[in-house]
Short mmCIF file of C-alpha atoms in Angstrom, two decimals:
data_model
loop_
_atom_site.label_atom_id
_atom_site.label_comp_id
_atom_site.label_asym_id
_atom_site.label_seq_id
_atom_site.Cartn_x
_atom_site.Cartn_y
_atom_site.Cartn_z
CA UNK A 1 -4.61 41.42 12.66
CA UNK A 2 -2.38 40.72 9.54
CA UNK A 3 -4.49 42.63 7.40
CA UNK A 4 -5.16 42.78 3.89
CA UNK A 5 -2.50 44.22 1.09
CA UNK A 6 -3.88 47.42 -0.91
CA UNK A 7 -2.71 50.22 -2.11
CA UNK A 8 -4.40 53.69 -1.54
CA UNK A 9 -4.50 55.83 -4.79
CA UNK A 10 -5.37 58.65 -6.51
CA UNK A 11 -5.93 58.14 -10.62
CA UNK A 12 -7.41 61.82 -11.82
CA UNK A 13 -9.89 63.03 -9.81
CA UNK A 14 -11.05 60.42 -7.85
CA UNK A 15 -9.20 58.31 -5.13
CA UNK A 16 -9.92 54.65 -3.69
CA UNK A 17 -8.07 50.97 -2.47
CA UNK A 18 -6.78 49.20 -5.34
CA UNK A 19 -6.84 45.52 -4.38
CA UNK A 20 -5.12 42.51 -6.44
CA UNK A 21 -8.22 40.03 -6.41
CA UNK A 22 -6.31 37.11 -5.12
CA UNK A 23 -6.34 39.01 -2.21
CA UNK A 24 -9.97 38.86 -2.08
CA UNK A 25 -12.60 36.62 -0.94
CA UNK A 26 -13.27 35.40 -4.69
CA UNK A 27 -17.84 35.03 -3.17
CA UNK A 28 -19.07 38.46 -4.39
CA UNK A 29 -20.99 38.49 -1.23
CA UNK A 30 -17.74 38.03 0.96
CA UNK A 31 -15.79 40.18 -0.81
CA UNK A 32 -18.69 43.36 -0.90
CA UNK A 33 -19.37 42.48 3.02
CA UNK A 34 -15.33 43.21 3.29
CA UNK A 35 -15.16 46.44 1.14
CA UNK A 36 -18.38 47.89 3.11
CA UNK A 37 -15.52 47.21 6.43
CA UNK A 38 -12.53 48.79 4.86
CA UNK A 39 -13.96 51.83 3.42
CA UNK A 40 -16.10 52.53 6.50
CA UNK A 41 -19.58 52.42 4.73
CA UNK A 42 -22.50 53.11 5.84
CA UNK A 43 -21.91 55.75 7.39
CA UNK A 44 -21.93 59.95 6.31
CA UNK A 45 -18.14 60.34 7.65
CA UNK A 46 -16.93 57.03 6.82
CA UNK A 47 -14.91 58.00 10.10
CA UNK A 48 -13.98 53.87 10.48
CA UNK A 49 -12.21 53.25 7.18
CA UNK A 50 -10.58 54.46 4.25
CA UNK A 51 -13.43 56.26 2.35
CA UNK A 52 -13.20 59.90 1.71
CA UNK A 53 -17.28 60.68 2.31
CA UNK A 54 -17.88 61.35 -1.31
CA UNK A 55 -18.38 59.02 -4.08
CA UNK A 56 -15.48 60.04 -6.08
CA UNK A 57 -13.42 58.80 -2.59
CA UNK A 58 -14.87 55.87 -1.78
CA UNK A 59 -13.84 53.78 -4.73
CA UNK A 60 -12.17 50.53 -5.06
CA UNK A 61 -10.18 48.82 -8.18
CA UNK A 62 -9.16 44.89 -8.37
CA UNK A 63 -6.83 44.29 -10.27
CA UNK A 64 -5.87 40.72 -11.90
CA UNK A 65 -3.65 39.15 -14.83
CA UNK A 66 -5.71 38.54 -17.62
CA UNK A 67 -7.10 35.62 -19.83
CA UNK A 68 -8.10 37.85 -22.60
CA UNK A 69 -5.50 38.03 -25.46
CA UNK A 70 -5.89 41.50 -26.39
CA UNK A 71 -5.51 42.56 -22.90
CA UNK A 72 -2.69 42.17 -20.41
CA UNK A 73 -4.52 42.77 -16.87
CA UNK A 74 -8.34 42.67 -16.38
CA UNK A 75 -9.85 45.74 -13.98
CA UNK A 76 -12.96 45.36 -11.97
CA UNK A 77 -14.06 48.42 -10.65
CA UNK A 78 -16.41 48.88 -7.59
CA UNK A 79 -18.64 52.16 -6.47
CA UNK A 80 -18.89 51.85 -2.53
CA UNK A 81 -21.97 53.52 -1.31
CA UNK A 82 -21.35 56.61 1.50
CA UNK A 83 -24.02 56.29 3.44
CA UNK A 84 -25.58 52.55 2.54
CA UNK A 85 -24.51 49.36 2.60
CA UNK A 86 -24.01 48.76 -1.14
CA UNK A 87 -21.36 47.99 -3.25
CA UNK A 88 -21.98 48.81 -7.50
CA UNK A 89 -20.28 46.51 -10.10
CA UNK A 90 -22.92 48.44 -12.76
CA UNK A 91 -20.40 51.33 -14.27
CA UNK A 92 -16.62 51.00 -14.92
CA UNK A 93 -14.41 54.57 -13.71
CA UNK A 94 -11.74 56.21 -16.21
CA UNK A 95 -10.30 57.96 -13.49
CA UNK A 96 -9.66 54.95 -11.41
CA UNK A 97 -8.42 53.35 -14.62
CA UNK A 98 -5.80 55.65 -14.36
CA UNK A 99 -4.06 54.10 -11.26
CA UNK A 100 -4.65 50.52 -11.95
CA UNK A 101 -1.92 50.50 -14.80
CA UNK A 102 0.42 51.85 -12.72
CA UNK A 103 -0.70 49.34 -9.83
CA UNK A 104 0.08 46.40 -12.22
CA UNK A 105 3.12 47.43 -13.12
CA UNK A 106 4.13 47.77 -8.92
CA UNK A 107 2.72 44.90 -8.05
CA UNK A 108 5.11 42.95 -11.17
CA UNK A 109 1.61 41.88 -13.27
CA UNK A 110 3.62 43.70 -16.43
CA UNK A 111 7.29 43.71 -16.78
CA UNK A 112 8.64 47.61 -16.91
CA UNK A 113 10.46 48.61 -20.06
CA UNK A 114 12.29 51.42 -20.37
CA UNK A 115 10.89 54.81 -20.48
CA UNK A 116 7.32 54.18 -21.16
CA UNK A 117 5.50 50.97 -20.44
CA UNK A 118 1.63 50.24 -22.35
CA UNK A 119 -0.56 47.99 -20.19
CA UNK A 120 -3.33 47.13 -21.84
CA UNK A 121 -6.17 46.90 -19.37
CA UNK A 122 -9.62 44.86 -19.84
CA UNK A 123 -12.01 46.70 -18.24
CA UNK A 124 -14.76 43.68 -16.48
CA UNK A 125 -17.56 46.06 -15.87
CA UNK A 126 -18.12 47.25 -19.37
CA UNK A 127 -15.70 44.78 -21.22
CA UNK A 128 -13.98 47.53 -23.22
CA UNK A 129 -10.14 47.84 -23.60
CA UNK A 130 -8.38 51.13 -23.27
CA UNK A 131 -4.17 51.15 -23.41
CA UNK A 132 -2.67 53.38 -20.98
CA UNK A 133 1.27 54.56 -21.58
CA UNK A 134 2.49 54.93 -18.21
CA UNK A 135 6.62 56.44 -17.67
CA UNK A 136 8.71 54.13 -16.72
CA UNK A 137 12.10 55.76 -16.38
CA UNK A 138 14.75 53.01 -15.26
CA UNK A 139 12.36 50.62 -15.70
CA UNK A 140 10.07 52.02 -12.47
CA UNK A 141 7.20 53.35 -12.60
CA UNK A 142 7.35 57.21 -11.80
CA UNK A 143 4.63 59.50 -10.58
CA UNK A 144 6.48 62.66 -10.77
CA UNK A 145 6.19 64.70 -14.37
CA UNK A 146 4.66 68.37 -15.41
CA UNK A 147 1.07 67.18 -16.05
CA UNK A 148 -1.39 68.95 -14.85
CA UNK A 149 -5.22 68.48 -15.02
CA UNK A 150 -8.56 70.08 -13.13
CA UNK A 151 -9.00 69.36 -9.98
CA UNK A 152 -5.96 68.14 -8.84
CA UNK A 153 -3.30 70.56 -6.81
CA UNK A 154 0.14 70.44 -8.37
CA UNK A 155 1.46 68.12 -10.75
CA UNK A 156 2.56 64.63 -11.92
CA UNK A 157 3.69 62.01 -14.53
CA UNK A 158 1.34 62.21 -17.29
CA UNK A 159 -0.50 58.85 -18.56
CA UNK A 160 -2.16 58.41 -21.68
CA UNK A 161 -5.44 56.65 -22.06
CA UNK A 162 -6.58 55.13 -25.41
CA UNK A 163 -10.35 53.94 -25.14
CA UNK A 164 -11.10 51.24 -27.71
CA UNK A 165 -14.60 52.14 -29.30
CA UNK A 166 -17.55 51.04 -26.93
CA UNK A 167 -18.55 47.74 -27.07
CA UNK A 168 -22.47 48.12 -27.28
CA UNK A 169 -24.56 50.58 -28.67
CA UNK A 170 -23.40 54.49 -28.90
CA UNK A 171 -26.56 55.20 -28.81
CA UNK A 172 -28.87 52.80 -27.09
CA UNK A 173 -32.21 54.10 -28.43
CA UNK A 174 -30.83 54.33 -31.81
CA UNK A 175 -31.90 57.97 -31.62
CA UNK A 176 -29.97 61.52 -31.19
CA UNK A 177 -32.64 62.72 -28.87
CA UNK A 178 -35.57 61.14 -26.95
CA UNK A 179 -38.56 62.99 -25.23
CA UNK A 180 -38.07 61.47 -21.63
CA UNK A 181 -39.82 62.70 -18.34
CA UNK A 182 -40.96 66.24 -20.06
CA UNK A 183 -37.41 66.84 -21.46
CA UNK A 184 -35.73 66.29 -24.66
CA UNK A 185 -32.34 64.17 -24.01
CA UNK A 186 -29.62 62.16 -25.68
CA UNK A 187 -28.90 58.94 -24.43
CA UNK A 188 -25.51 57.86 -25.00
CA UNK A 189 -22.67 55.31 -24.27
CA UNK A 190 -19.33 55.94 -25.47
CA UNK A 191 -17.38 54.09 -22.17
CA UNK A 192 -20.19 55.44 -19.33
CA UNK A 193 -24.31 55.61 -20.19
CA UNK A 194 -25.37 59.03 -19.61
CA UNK A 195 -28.53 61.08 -20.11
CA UNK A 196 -27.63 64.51 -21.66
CA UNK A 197 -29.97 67.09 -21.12
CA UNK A 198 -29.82 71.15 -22.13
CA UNK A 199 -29.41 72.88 -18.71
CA UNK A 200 -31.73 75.73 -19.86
CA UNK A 201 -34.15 73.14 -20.17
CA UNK A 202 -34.42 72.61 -16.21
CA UNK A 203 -34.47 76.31 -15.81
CA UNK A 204 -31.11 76.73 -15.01
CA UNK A 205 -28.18 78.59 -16.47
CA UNK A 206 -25.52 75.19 -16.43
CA UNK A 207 -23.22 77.18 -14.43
CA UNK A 208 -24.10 76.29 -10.56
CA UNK A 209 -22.02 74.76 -8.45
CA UNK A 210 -22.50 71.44 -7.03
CA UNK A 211 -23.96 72.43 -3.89
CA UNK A 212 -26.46 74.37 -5.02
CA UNK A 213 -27.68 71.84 -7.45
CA UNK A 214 -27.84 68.99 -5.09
CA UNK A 215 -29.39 71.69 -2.35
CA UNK A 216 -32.38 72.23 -4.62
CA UNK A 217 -35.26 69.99 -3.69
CA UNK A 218 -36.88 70.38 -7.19
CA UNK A 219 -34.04 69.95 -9.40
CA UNK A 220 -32.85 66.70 -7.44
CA UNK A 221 -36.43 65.45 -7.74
CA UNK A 222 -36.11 66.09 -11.62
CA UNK A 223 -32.52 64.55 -12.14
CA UNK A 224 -34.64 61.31 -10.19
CA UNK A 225 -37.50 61.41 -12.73
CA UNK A 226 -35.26 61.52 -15.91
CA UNK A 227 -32.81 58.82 -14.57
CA UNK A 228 -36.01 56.53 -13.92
CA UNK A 229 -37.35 57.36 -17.14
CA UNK A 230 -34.21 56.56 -19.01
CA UNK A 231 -33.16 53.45 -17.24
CA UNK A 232 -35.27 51.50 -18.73
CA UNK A 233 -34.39 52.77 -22.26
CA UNK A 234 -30.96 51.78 -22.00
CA UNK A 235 -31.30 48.63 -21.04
CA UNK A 236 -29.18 48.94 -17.81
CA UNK A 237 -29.74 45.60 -15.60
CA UNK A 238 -30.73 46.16 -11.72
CA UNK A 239 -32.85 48.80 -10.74
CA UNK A 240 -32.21 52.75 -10.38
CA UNK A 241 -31.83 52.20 -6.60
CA UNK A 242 -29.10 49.41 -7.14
CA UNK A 243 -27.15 51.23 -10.04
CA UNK A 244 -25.33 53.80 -10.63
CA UNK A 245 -26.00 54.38 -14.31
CA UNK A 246 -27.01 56.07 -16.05
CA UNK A 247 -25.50 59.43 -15.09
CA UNK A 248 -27.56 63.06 -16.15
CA UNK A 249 -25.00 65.32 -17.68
CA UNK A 250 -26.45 68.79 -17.81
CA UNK A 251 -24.79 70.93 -20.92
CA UNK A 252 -24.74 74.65 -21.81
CA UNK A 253 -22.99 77.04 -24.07
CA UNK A 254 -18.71 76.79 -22.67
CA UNK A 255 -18.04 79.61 -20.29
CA UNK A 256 -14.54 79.59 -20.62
CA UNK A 257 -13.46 78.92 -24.62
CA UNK A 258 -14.21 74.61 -24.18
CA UNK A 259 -16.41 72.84 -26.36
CA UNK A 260 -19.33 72.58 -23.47
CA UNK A 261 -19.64 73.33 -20.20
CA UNK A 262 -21.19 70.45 -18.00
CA UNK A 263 -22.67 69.83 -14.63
CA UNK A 264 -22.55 66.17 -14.07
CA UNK A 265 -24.75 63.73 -11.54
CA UNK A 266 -23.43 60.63 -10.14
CA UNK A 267 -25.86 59.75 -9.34
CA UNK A 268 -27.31 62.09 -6.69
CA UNK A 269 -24.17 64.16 -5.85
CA UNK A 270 -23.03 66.48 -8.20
CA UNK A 271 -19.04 65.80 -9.73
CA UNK A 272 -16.62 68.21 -8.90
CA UNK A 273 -15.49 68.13 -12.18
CA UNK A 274 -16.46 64.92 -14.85
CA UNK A 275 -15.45 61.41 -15.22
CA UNK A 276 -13.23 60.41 -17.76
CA UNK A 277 -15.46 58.24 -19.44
CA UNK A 278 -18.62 60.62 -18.78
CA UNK A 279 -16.51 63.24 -20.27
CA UNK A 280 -16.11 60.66 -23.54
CA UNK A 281 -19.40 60.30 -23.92
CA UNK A 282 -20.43 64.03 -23.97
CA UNK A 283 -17.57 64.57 -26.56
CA UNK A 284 -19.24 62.12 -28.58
CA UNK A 285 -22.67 63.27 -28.11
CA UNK A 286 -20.82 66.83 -29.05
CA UNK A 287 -19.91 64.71 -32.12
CA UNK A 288 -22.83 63.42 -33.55
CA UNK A 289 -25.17 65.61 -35.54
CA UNK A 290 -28.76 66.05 -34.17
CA UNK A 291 -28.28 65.46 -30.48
CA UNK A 292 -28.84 67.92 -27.68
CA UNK A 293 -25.13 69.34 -27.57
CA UNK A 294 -26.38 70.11 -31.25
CA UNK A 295 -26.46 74.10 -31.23
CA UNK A 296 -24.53 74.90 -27.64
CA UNK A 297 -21.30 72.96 -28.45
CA UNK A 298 -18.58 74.83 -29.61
CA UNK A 299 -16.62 72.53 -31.93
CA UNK A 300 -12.49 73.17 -32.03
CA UNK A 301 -10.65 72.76 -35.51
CA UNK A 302 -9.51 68.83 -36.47
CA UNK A 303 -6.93 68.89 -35.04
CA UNK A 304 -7.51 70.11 -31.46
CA UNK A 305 -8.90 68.35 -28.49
CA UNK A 306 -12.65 68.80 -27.38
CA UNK A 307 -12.52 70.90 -24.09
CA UNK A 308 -15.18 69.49 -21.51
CA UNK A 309 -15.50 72.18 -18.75
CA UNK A 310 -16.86 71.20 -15.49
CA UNK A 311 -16.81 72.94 -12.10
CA UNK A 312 -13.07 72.96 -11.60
CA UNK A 313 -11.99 73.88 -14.85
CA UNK A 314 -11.63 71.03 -17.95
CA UNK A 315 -10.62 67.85 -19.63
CA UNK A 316 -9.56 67.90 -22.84
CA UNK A 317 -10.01 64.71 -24.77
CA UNK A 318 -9.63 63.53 -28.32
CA UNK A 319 -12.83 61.74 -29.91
CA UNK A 320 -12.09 60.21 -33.29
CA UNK A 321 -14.87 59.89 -36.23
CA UNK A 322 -15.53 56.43 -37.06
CA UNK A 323 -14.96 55.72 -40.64
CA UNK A 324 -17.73 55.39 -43.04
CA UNK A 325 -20.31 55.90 -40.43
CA UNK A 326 -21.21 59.48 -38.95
CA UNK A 327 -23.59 57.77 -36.27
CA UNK A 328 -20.49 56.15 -34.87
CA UNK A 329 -17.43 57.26 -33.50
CA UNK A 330 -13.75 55.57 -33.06
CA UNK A 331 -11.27 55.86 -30.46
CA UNK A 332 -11.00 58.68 -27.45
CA UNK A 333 -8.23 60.16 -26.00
CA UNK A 334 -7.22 61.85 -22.88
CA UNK A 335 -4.38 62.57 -20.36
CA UNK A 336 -4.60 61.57 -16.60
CA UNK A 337 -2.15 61.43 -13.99
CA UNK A 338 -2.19 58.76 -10.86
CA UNK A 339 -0.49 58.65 -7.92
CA UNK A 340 0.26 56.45 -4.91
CA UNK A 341 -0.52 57.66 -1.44
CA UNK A 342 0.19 54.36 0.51
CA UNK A 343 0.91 51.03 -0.29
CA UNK A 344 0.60 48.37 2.83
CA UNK A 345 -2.28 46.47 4.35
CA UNK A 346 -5.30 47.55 5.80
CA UNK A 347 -7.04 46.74 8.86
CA UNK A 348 -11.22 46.04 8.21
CA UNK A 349 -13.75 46.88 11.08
CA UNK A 350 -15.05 43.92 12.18
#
């Protein structure tokens, strides 16, 4: 019973164990067999572990030095199924990124300075780099601050995320829209693949909360046939069943003064709000001419962010044009906040 070290965290809106990987089996099989135990899965409840019973709690980060030069810690992140007994390698998480620079910096990966620290985090799944800021006041890391973001009650030390440009393809098709499964859609990969489709286009207004999407027996089978149809497209490895890319992102006209409002699968429950890099790659899609977002977004002036809105208000992020090439797009931008809830050792089910 000596357990295992890991820290339980919240980065953004999500929340999961954040693991260094030497304290891991390093067999994949071991190591997914152990996660299942910790976070309870599978099981609705996840009443035996640490999982939350939602997706966007049942998440795990590990957390190693680095090899890469341009990069000072590498981040795998893993999706740990609710209610089956799988564990995803196949997307990376922005919000979980979020706590793992903070994480390194605790566990003495990267030496504090004073004030602010930049960690420079490789992230495994996807094999882009994104430079978080984290405050480092005295040379600690500090989760209190004035920060405030949707979804999350109160607030907390603010931590900005620089995404490097996507590694692969913006867009994987090479084309703003495709005719998929009946529907026009953009496929698109600026940090998270995601099939954006005009809400009106379903039938629906884009404004329905989560509940009553994923209560709707015909839009759920829908969201299934467009995912299938696009998998394939974007040349996503595994299977739909296995994976949990690509995620359908439904857009309409903002609500509430934003850019566009979304209602985002992940990918059979509906977000409570939207995933960092989800919410990158509608900005981008909101960027390029000719895609779906083309006639609902509401672009800001230069100099302001793009304002996402989701079911629990926004994220504002900063997308940057790419230069010389309008079918590209540079660097994105956004503020997150972590947190640590407890940092000790947990106890498997055996």
């Amino acid at each position: 019973m000596t357990g295992i070290p890991c820290a339980l965290m919240r980065g953004g809106t999500s929340k999961g164990g954040i693991f260094l990987a030497s304290d891991l089996p390093a067999d994949e099989a071991a190591r997914d067999d152990l996660l299942l135990r910790i976070m309870g899965s599978p099981d609705l409840r996840q009443i035996d572990g640490l999982g939350g019973a939602h997706p966007l709690t049942s998440k795990v980060g590990v957390v190693s030095l680095s090899e890469d030069g341009d990069a000072d810690i590498d981040y795998l992140f893993l999706q740990v199924a609710v209610d089956r007994p799988v564990v995803s390698t196949s997307q990376t998480c922005g919000n979980i990124l979020a706590a793992v620079a903070p994480f390194a910096i605790e566990r003495g990966l990267v030496p504090a300075l004073e004030g602010c620290t930049v960690v420079r985090v490789r992230m495994v799944n996807t094999g882009t780099i994104a430079a978080l800021t984290v405050r480092t006041p005295g040379g600690a890391v500090t989760y209190q601050g004035d920060a405030e973001i949707s979804g999350v009650p109160g607030t907390a030390a603010p931590i900005e995320v620089a995404l490097d440009p996507a590694a692969g393809a913006l867009l994987p098709t090479g084309n703003a829209v495709d005719r998929i499964a009946g529907v026009d859609a953009t496929l698109i990969d600026n940090g998270m693949a995601s099939v954006l489709v005009r809400a009106e286009d379903l039938g629906l207004t884009g404004g329905e909360i989560p509940a009553n999407l994923e209560g709707d027996p015909e839009v759920v089978r829908r969201i299934a046939e467009i995912r299938a149809a696009a998998f394939p497209l974007m040349g996503i490895a595994g299977t739909p069943e296995t994976t949990t890319t690509p995620k359908i992102v439904l857009l309409s006209p903002p609500a509430d003064g934003g850019t566009l409002r979304t209602r985002s699968f992940i990918p059979y429950r509906v977000h409570e709000a939207i995933g960092v890099l989800g919410a990158a790659s509608v900005a981008a899609g909101a960027r390029l001419a000719g895609t779906v977002a083309t006639g609902l977004a509401q672009l800001p002036a230069d100099d302001a962010p793009l304002r996402i809105e989701h079911p629990t208000g926004f994220l504002d992020l900063y997308v940057d044009p790419f230069p010389g090439d309008p079918s590209r797009v540079g660097e994105s931008r956004v503020v997150r906040t972590a947190r640590m809830i407890m940092d000790g050792k947990v106890h498997p089910r055996h």
